[in-house]
PDB file of C-alpha atoms in Angstrom:
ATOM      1  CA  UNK A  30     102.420 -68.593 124.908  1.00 62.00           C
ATOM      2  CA  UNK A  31      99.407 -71.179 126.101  1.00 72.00           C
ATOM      3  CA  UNK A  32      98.954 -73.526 128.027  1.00 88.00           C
ATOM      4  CA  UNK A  33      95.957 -76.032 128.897  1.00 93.00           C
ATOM      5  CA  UNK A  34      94.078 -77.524 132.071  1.00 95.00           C
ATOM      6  CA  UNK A  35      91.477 -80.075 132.420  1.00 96.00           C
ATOM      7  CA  UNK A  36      88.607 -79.228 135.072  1.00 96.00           C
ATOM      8  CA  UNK A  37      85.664 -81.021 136.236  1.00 95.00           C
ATOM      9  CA  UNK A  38      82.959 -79.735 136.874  1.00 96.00           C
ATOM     10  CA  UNK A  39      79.855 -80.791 139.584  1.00 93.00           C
ATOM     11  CA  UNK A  40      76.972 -82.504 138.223  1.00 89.00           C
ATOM     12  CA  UNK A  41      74.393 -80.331 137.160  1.00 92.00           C
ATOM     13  CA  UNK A  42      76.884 -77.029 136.820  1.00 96.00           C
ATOM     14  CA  UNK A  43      75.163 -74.142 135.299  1.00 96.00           C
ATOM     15  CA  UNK A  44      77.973 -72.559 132.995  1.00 97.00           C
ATOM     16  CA  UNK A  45      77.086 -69.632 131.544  1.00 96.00           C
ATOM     17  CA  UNK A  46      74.803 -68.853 135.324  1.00 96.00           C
ATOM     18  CA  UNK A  47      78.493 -68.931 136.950  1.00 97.00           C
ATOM     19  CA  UNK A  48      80.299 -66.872 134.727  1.00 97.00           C
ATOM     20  CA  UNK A  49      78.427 -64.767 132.924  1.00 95.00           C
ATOM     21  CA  UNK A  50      77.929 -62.435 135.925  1.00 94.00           C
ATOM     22  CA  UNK A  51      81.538 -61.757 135.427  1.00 98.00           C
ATOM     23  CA  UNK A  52      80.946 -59.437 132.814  1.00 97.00           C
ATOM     24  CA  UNK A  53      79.354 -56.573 131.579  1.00 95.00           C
ATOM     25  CA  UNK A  54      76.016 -57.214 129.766  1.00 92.00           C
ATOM     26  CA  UNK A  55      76.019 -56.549 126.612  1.00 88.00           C
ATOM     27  CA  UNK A  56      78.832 -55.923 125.757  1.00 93.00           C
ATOM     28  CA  UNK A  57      82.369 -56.473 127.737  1.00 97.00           C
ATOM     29  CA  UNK A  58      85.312 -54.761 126.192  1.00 98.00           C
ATOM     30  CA  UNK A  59      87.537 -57.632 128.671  1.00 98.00           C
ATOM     31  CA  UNK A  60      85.343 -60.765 127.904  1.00 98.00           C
ATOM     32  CA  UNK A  61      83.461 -62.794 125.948  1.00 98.00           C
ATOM     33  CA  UNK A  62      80.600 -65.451 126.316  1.00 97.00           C
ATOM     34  CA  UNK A  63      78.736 -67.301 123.549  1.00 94.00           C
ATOM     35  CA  UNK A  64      77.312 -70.135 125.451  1.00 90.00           C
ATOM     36  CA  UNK A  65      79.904 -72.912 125.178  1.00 94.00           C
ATOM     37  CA  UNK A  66      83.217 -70.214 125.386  1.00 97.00           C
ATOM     38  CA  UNK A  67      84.112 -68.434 128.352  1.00 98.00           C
ATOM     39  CA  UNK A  68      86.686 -65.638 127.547  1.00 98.00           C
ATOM     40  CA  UNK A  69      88.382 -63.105 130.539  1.00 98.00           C
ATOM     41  CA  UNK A  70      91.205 -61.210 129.907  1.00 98.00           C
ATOM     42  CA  UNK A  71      92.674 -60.119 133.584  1.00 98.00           C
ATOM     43  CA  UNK A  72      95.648 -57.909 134.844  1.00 97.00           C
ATOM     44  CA  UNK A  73      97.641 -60.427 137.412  1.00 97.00           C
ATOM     45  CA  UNK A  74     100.120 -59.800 139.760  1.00 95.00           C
ATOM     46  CA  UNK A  75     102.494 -61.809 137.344  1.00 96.00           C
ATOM     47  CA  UNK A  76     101.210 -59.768 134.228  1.00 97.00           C
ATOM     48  CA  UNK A  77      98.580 -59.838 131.570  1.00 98.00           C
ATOM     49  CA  UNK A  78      96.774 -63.079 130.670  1.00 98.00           C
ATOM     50  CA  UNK A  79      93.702 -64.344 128.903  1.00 98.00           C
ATOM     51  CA  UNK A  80      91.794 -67.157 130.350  1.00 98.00           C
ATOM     52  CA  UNK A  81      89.633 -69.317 127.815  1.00 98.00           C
ATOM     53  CA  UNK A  82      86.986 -71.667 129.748  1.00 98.00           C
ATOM     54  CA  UNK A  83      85.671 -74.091 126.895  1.00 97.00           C
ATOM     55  CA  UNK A  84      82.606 -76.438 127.980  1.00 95.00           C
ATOM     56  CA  UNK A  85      82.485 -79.884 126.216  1.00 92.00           C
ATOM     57  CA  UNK A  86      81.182 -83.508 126.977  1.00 88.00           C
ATOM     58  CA  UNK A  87      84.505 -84.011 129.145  1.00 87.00           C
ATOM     59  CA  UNK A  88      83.782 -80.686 131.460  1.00 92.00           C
ATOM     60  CA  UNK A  89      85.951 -77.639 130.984  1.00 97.00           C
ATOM     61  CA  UNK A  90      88.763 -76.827 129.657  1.00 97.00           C
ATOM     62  CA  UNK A  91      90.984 -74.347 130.622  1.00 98.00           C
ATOM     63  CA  UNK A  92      93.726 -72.356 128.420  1.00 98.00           C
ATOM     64  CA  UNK A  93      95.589 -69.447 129.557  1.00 98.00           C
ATOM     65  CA  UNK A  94      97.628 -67.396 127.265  1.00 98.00           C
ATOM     66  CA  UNK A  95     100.082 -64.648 127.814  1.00 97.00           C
ATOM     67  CA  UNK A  96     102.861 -63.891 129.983  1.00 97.00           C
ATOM     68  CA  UNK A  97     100.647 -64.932 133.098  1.00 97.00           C
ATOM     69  CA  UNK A  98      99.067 -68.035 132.059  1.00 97.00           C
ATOM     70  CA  UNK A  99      99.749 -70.006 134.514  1.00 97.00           C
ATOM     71  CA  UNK A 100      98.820 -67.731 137.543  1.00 97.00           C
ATOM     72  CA  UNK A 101      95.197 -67.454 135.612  1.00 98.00           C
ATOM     73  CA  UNK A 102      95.345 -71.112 134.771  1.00 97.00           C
ATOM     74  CA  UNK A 103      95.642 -71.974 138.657  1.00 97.00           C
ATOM     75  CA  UNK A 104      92.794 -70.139 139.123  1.00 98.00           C
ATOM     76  CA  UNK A 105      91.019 -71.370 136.529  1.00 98.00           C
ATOM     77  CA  UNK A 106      88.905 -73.475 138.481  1.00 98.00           C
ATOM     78  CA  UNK A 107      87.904 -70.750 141.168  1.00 98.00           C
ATOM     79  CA  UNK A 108      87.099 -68.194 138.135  1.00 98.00           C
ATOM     80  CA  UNK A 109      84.306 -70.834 137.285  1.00 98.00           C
ATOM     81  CA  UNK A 110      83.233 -71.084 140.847  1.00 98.00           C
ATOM     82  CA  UNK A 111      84.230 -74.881 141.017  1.00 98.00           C
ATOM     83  CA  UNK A 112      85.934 -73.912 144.739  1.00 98.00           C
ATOM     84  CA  UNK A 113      82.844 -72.699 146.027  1.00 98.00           C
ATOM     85  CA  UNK A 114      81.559 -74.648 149.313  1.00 95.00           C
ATOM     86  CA  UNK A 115      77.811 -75.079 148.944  1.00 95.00           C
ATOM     87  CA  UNK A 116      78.282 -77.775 152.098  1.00 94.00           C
ATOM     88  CA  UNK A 117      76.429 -75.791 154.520  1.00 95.00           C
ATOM     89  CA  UNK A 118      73.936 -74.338 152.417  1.00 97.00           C
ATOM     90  CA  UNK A 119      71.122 -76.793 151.671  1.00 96.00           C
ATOM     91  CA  UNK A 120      70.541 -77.197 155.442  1.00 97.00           C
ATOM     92  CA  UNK A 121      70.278 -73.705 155.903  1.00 97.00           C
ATOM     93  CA  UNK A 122      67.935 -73.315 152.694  1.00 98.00           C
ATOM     94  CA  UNK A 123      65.418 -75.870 153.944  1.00 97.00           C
ATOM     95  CA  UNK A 124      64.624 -73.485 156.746  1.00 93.00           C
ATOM     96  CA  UNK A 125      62.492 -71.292 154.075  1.00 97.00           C
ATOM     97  CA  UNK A 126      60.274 -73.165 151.315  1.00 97.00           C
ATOM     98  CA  UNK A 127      61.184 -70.443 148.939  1.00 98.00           C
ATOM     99  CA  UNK A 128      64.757 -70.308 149.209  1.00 98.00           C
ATOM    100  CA  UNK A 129      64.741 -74.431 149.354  1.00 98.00           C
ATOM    101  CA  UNK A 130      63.178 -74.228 145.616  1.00 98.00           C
ATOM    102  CA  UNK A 131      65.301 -71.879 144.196  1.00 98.00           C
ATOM    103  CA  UNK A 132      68.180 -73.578 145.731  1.00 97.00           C
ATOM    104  CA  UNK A 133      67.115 -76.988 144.035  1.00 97.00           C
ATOM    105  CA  UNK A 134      66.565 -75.232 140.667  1.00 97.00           C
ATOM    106  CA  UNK A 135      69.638 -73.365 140.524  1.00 97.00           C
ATOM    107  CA  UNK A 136      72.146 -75.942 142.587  1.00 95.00           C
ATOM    108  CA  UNK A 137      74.422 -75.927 139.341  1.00 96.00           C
ATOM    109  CA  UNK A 138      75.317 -72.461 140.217  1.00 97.00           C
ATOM    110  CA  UNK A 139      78.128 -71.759 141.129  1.00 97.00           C
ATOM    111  CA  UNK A 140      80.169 -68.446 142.658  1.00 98.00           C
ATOM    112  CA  UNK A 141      82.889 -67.386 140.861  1.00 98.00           C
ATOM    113  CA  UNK A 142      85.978 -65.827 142.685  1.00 98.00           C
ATOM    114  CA  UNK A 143      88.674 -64.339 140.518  1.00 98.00           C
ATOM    115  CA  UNK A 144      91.526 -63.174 143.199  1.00 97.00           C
ATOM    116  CA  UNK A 145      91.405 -59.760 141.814  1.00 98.00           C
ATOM    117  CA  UNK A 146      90.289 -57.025 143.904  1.00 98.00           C
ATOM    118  CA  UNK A 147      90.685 -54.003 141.851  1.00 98.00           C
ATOM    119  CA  UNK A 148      89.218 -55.245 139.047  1.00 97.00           C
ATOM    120  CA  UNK A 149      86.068 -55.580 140.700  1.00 98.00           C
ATOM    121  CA  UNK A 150      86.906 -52.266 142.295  1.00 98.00           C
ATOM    122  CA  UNK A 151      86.299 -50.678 139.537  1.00 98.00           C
ATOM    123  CA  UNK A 152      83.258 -51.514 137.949  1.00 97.00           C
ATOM    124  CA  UNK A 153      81.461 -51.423 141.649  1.00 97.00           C
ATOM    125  CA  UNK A 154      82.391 -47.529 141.716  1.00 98.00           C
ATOM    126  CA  UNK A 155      81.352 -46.914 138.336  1.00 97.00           C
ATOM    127  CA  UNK A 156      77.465 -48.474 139.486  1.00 95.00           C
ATOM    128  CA  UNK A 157      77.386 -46.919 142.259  1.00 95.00           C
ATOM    129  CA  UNK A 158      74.477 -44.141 142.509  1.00 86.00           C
ATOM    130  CA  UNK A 159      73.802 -44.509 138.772  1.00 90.00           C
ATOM    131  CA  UNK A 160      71.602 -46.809 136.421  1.00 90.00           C
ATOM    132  CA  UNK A 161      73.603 -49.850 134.820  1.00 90.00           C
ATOM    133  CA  UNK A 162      73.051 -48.481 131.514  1.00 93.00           C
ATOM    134  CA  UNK A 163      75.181 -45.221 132.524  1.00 94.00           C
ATOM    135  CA  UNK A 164      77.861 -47.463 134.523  1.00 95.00           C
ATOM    136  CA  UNK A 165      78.324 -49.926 131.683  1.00 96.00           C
ATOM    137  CA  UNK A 166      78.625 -47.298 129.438  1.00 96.00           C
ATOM    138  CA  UNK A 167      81.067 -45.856 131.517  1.00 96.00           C
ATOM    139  CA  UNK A 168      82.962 -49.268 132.372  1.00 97.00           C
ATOM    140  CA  UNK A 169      83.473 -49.969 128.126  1.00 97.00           C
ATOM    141  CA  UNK A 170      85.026 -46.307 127.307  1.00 97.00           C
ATOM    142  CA  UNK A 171      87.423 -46.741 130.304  1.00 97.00           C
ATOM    143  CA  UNK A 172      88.758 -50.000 129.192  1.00 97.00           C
ATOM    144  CA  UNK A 173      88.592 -49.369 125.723  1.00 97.00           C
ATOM    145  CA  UNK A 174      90.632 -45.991 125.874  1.00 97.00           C
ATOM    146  CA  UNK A 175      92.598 -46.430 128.762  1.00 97.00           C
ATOM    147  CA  UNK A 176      93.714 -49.688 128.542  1.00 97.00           C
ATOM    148  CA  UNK A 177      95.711 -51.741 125.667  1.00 97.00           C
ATOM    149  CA  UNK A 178      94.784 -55.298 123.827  1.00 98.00           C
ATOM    150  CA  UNK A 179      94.925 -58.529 125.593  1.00 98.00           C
ATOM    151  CA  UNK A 180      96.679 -61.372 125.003  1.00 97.00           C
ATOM    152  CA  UNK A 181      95.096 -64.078 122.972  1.00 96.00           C
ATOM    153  CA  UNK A 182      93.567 -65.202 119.971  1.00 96.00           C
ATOM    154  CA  UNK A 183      90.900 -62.857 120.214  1.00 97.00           C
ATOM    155  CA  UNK A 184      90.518 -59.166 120.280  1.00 97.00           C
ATOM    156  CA  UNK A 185      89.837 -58.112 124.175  1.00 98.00           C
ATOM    157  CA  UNK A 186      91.040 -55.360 126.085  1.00 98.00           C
ATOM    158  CA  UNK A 187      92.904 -56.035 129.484  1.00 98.00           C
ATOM    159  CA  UNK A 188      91.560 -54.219 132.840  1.00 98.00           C
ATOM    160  CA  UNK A 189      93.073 -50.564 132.886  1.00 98.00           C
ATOM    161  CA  UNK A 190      96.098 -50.524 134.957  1.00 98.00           C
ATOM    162  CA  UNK A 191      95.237 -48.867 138.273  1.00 98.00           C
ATOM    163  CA  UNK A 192      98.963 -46.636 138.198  1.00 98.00           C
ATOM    164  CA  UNK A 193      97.282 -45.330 134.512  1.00 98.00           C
ATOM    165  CA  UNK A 194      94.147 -44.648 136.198  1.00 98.00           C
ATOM    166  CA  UNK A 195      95.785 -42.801 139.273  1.00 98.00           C
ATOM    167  CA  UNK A 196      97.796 -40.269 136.695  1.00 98.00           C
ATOM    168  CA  UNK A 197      95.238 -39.903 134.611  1.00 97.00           C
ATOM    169  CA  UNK A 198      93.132 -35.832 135.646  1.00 96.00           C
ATOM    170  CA  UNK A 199      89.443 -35.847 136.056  1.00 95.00           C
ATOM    171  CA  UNK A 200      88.605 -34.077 133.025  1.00 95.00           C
ATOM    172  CA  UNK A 201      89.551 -37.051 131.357  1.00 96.00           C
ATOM    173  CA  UNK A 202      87.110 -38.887 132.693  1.00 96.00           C
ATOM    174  CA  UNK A 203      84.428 -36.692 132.276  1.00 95.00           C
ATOM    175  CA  UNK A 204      83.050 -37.515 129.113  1.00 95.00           C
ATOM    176  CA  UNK A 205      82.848 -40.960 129.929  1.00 94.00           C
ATOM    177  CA  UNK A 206      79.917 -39.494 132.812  1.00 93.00           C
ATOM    178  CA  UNK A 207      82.003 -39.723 135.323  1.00 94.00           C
ATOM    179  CA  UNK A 208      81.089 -37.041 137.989  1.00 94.00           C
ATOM    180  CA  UNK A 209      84.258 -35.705 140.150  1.00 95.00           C
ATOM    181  CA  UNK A 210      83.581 -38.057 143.299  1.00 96.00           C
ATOM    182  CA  UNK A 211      83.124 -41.638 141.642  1.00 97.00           C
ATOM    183  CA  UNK A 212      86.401 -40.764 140.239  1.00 97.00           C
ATOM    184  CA  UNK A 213      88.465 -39.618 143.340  1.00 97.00           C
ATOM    185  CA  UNK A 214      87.267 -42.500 144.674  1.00 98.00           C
ATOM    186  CA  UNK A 215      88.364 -45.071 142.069  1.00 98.00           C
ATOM    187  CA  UNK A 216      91.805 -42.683 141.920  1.00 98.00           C
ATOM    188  CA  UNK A 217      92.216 -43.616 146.145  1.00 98.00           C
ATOM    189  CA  UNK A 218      91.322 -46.947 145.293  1.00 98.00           C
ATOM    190  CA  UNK A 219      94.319 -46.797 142.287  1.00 98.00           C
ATOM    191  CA  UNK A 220      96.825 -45.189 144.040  1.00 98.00           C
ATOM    192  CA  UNK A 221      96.399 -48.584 147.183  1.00 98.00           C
ATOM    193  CA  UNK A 222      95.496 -51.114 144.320  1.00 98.00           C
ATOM    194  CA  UNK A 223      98.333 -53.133 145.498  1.00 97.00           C
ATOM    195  CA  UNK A 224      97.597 -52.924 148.878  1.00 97.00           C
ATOM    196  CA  UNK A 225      94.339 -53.722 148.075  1.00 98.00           C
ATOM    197  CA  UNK A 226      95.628 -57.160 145.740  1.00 97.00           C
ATOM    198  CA  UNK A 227      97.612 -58.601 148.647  1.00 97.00           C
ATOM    199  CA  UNK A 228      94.365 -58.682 151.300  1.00 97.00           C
ATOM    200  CA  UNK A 229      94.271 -62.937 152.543  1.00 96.00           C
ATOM    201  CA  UNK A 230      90.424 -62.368 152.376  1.00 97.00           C
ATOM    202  CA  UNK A 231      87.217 -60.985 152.225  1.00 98.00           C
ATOM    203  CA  UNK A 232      87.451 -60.232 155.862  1.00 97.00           C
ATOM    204  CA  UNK A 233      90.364 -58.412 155.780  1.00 98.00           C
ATOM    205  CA  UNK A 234      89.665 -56.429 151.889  1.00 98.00           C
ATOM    206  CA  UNK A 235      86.257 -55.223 153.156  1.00 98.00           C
ATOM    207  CA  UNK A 236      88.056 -53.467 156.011  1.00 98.00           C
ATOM    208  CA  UNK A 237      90.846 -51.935 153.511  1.00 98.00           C
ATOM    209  CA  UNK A 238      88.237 -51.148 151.361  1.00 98.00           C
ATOM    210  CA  UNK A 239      85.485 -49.270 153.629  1.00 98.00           C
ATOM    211  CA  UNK A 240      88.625 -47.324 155.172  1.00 98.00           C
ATOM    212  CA  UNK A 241      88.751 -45.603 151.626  1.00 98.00           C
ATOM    213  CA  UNK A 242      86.842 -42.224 151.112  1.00 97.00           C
ATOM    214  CA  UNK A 243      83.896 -42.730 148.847  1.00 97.00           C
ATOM    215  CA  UNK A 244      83.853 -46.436 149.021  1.00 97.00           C
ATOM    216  CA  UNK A 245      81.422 -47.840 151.938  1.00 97.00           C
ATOM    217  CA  UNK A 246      79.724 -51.612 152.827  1.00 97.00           C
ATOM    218  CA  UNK A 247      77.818 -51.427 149.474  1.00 97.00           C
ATOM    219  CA  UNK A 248      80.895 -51.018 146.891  1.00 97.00           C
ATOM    220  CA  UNK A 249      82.550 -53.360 149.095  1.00 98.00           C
ATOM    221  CA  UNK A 250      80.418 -56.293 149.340  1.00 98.00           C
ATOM    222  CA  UNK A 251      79.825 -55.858 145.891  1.00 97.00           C
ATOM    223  CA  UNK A 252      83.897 -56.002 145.229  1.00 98.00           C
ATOM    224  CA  UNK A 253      84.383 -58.812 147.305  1.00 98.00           C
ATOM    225  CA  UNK A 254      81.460 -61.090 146.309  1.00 98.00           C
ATOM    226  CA  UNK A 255      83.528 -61.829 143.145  1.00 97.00           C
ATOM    227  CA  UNK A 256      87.119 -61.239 144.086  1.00 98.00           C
ATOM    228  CA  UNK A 257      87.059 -63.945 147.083  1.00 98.00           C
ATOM    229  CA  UNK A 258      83.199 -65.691 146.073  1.00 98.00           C
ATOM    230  CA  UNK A 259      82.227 -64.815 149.416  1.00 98.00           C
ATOM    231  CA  UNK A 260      78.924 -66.020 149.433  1.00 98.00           C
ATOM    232  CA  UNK A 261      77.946 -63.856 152.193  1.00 98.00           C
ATOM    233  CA  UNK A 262      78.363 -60.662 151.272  1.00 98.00           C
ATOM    234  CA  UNK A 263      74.990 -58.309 151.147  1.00 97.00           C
ATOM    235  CA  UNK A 264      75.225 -55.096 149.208  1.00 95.00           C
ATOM    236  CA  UNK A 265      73.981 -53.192 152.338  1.00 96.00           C
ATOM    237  CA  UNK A 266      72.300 -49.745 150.817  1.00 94.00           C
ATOM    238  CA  UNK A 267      71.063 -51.283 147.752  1.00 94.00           C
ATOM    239  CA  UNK A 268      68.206 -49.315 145.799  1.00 88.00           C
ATOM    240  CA  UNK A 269      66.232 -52.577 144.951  1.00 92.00           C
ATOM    241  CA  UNK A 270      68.043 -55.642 147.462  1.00 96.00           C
ATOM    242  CA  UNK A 271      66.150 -54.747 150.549  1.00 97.00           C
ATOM    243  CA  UNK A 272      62.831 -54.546 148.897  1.00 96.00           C
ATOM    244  CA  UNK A 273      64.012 -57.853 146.819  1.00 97.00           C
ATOM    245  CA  UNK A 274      64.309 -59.927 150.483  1.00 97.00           C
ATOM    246  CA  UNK A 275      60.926 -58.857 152.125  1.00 97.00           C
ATOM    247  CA  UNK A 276      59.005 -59.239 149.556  1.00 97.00           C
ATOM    248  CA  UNK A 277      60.235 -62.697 148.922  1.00 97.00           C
ATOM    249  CA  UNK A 278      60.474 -63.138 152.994  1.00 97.00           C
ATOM    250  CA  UNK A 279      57.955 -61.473 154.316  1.00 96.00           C
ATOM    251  CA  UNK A 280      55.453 -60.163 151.733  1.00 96.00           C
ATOM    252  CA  UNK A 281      56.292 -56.792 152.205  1.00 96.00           C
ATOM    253  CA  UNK A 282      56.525 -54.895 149.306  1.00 94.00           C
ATOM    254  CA  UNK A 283      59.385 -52.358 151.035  1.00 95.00           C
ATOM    255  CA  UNK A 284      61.899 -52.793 153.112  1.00 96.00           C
ATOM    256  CA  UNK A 285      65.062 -51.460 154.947  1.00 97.00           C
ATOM    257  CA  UNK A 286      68.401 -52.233 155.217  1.00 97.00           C
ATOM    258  CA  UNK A 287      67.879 -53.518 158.856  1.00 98.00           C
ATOM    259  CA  UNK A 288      64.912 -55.199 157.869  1.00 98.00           C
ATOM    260  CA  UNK A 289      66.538 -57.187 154.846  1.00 98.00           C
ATOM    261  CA  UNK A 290      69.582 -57.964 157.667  1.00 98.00           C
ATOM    262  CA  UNK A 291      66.949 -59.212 159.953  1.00 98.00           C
ATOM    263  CA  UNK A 292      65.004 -61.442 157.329  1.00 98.00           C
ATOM    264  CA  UNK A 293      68.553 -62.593 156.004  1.00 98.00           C
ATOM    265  CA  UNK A 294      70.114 -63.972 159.758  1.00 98.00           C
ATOM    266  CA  UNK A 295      68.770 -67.436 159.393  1.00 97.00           C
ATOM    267  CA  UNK A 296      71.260 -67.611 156.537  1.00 98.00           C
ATOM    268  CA  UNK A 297      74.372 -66.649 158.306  1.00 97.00           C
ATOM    269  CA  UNK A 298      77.218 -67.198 155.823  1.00 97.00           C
ATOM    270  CA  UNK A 299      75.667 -67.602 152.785  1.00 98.00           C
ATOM    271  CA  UNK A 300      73.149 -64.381 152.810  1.00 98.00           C
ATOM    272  CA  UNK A 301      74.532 -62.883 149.496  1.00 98.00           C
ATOM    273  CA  UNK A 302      74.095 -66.307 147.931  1.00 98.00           C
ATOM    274  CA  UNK A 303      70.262 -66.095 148.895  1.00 98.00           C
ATOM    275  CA  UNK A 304      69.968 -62.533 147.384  1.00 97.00           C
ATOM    276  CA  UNK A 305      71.752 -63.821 144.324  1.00 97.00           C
ATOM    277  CA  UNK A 306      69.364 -66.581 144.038  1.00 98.00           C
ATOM    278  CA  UNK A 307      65.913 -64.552 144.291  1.00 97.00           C
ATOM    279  CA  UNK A 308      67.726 -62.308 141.212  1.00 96.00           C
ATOM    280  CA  UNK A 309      68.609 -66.302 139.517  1.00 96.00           C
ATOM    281  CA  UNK A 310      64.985 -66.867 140.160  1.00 96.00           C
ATOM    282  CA  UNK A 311      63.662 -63.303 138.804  1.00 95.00           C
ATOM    283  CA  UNK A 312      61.956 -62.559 142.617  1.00 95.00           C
ATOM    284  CA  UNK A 313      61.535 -58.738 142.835  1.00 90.00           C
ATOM    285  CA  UNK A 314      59.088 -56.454 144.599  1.00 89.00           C
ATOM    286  CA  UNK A 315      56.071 -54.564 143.414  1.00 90.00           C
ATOM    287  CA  UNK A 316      57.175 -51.228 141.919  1.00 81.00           C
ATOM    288  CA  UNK A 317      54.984 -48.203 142.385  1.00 71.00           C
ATOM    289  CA  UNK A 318      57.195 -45.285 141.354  1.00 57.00           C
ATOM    290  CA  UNK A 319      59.130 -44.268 138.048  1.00 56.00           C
ATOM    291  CA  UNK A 320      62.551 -45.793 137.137  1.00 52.00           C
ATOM    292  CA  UNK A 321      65.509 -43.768 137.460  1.00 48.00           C
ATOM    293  CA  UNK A 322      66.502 -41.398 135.184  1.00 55.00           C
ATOM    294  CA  UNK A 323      69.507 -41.947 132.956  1.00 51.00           C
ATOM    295  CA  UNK A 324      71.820 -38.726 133.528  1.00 52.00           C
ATOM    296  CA  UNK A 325      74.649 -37.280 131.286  1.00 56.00           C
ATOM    297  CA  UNK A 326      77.510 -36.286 133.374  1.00 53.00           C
ATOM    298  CA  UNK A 327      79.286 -35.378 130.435  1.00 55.00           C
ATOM    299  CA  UNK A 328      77.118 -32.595 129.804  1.00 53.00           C
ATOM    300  CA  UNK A 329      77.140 -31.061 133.226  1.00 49.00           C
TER     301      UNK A 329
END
């Protein structure tokens, strides 16, 4: 079962700057991206389904397959950030030369919002605390081995299925380096998924969300960022953010939490989207000390 939608696109959309942050580098066991094919497999609320996002001369199109192609097809155009409002934006970036530049250089980008909280849910537990090598890692032997195919033309795994990741005991996820208290976490976050599906918006997830043990502001803002495109979400406790924004603000090599929220104000509604740009734009700080070390959980 397929089906097919035409969408159009801005003038000067970056495709593969939208989307690609919708999957795991390197390698996503649930998608696919080879510069002119966008592939996602998702779990819906009406089922599985495999969205294909195909970039030609006339814009995109769209093709869902599976028993919820339509509710991924309707969403089609959000998933490549087409419904994200820049309206406000470019009067708020000319406030800052910096953030005016990288705004003109990357206005084809786009925020992606998929509808799909526990999807994001997910991954943002398995990075949290941990480098991304250890978290993708982690990310690609959950889907592959507790999940099942997708459907579609292509081989792809769907999202686990947050009931199979509720039942399933810690040991199990041990020797994927999962340590015992990302996983309760992602189990509380399981056993509410649905709860968690049915929030009207970022407002109201980031609340549900924060209320679970083991999830706080940074998981959440990272969740909700690409479940609703909320464009001004800040991943508040970030290792690297707050040194990102003074440095590119205020020439300050390090900074705090309350001093990135400070820097950020003048950008009131769209402050993720200025974070997001500095990492578009490769802006990061000076780094003085070693990188984190890459742990084995697995052989704890």
């Amino acid at each position: 079962m397929s089906s097919t939608r035409r969408l159009s696109p801005p003038e000067r959309y970056q495709f593969g700057a939208s989307v690609r942050s919708l999957l795991v580098p390197k390698h996503d066991p649930c998608g696919r991206f080879d510069g002119a094919n966008f592939w996602l497999a998702v779990r819906t609320p009406d089922g599985p389904a495999t969205l294909h996002l195909c970039r030609d001369r006339d814009g995109l199109l769209a093709t869902g397959y599976g028993p919820a192609a339509d509710w991924v097809l309707d969403r089609a155009d959000a998933i490549a950030g087409l419904r994200d409002d820049l309206t406000a934006f470019p009067a708020l970036a000319a406030a800052n030369p910096l953030v005016a530049r990288l705004a003109k250089t990357f206005a084809g980008v786009r925020m992606p919002a998929t509808g799909l909280v526990f999807r994001s849910v997910l991954r943002a537990i398995l990075e949290q605390k941990v480098t991304g090598k250890e978290a993708h890692r982690a990310y690609r032997m959950i889907c592959t081995q507790l999940s099942e195919p997708a459907p579609g033309p292509i081989e792809l795994m769907l999202p686990p299925d947050p009931e199979v990741i509720a039942a399933t005991p810690y040991w199990v996820f041990h020797p994927y380096g999962m340590e015992q208290r990302r996983t309760q976490a992602l189990q509380r976050a399981a056993v509410v998924a649905a709860r968690l599906e049915r929030c009207a918006d970022a407002t109201e997830a980031t609340a549900r969300l924060v209320a679970l043990p083991g999830i706080g502001p940074w998981t959440a803002a990272e969740v909700v960022r690409v479940a609703y495109g909320d464009p001004d979400a800040v991943s508040v406790g970030d290792f690297h953010i707050p040194n990102t924004v003074a440095w590119a603000l205020a020439g300050e090599a390090r900074g705090t939490d309350e001093r990135m929220l400070e820097l950020l104000a003048p950008f009131a509604g769209h402050r993720g989207r200025v974070c997001d740009l500095f990492a578009h734009g490769g802006i990061g700080a000076p780094k003085f000390g070693p990188r984190m070390t890459i742990r084995s959980f697995a052989r704890f």
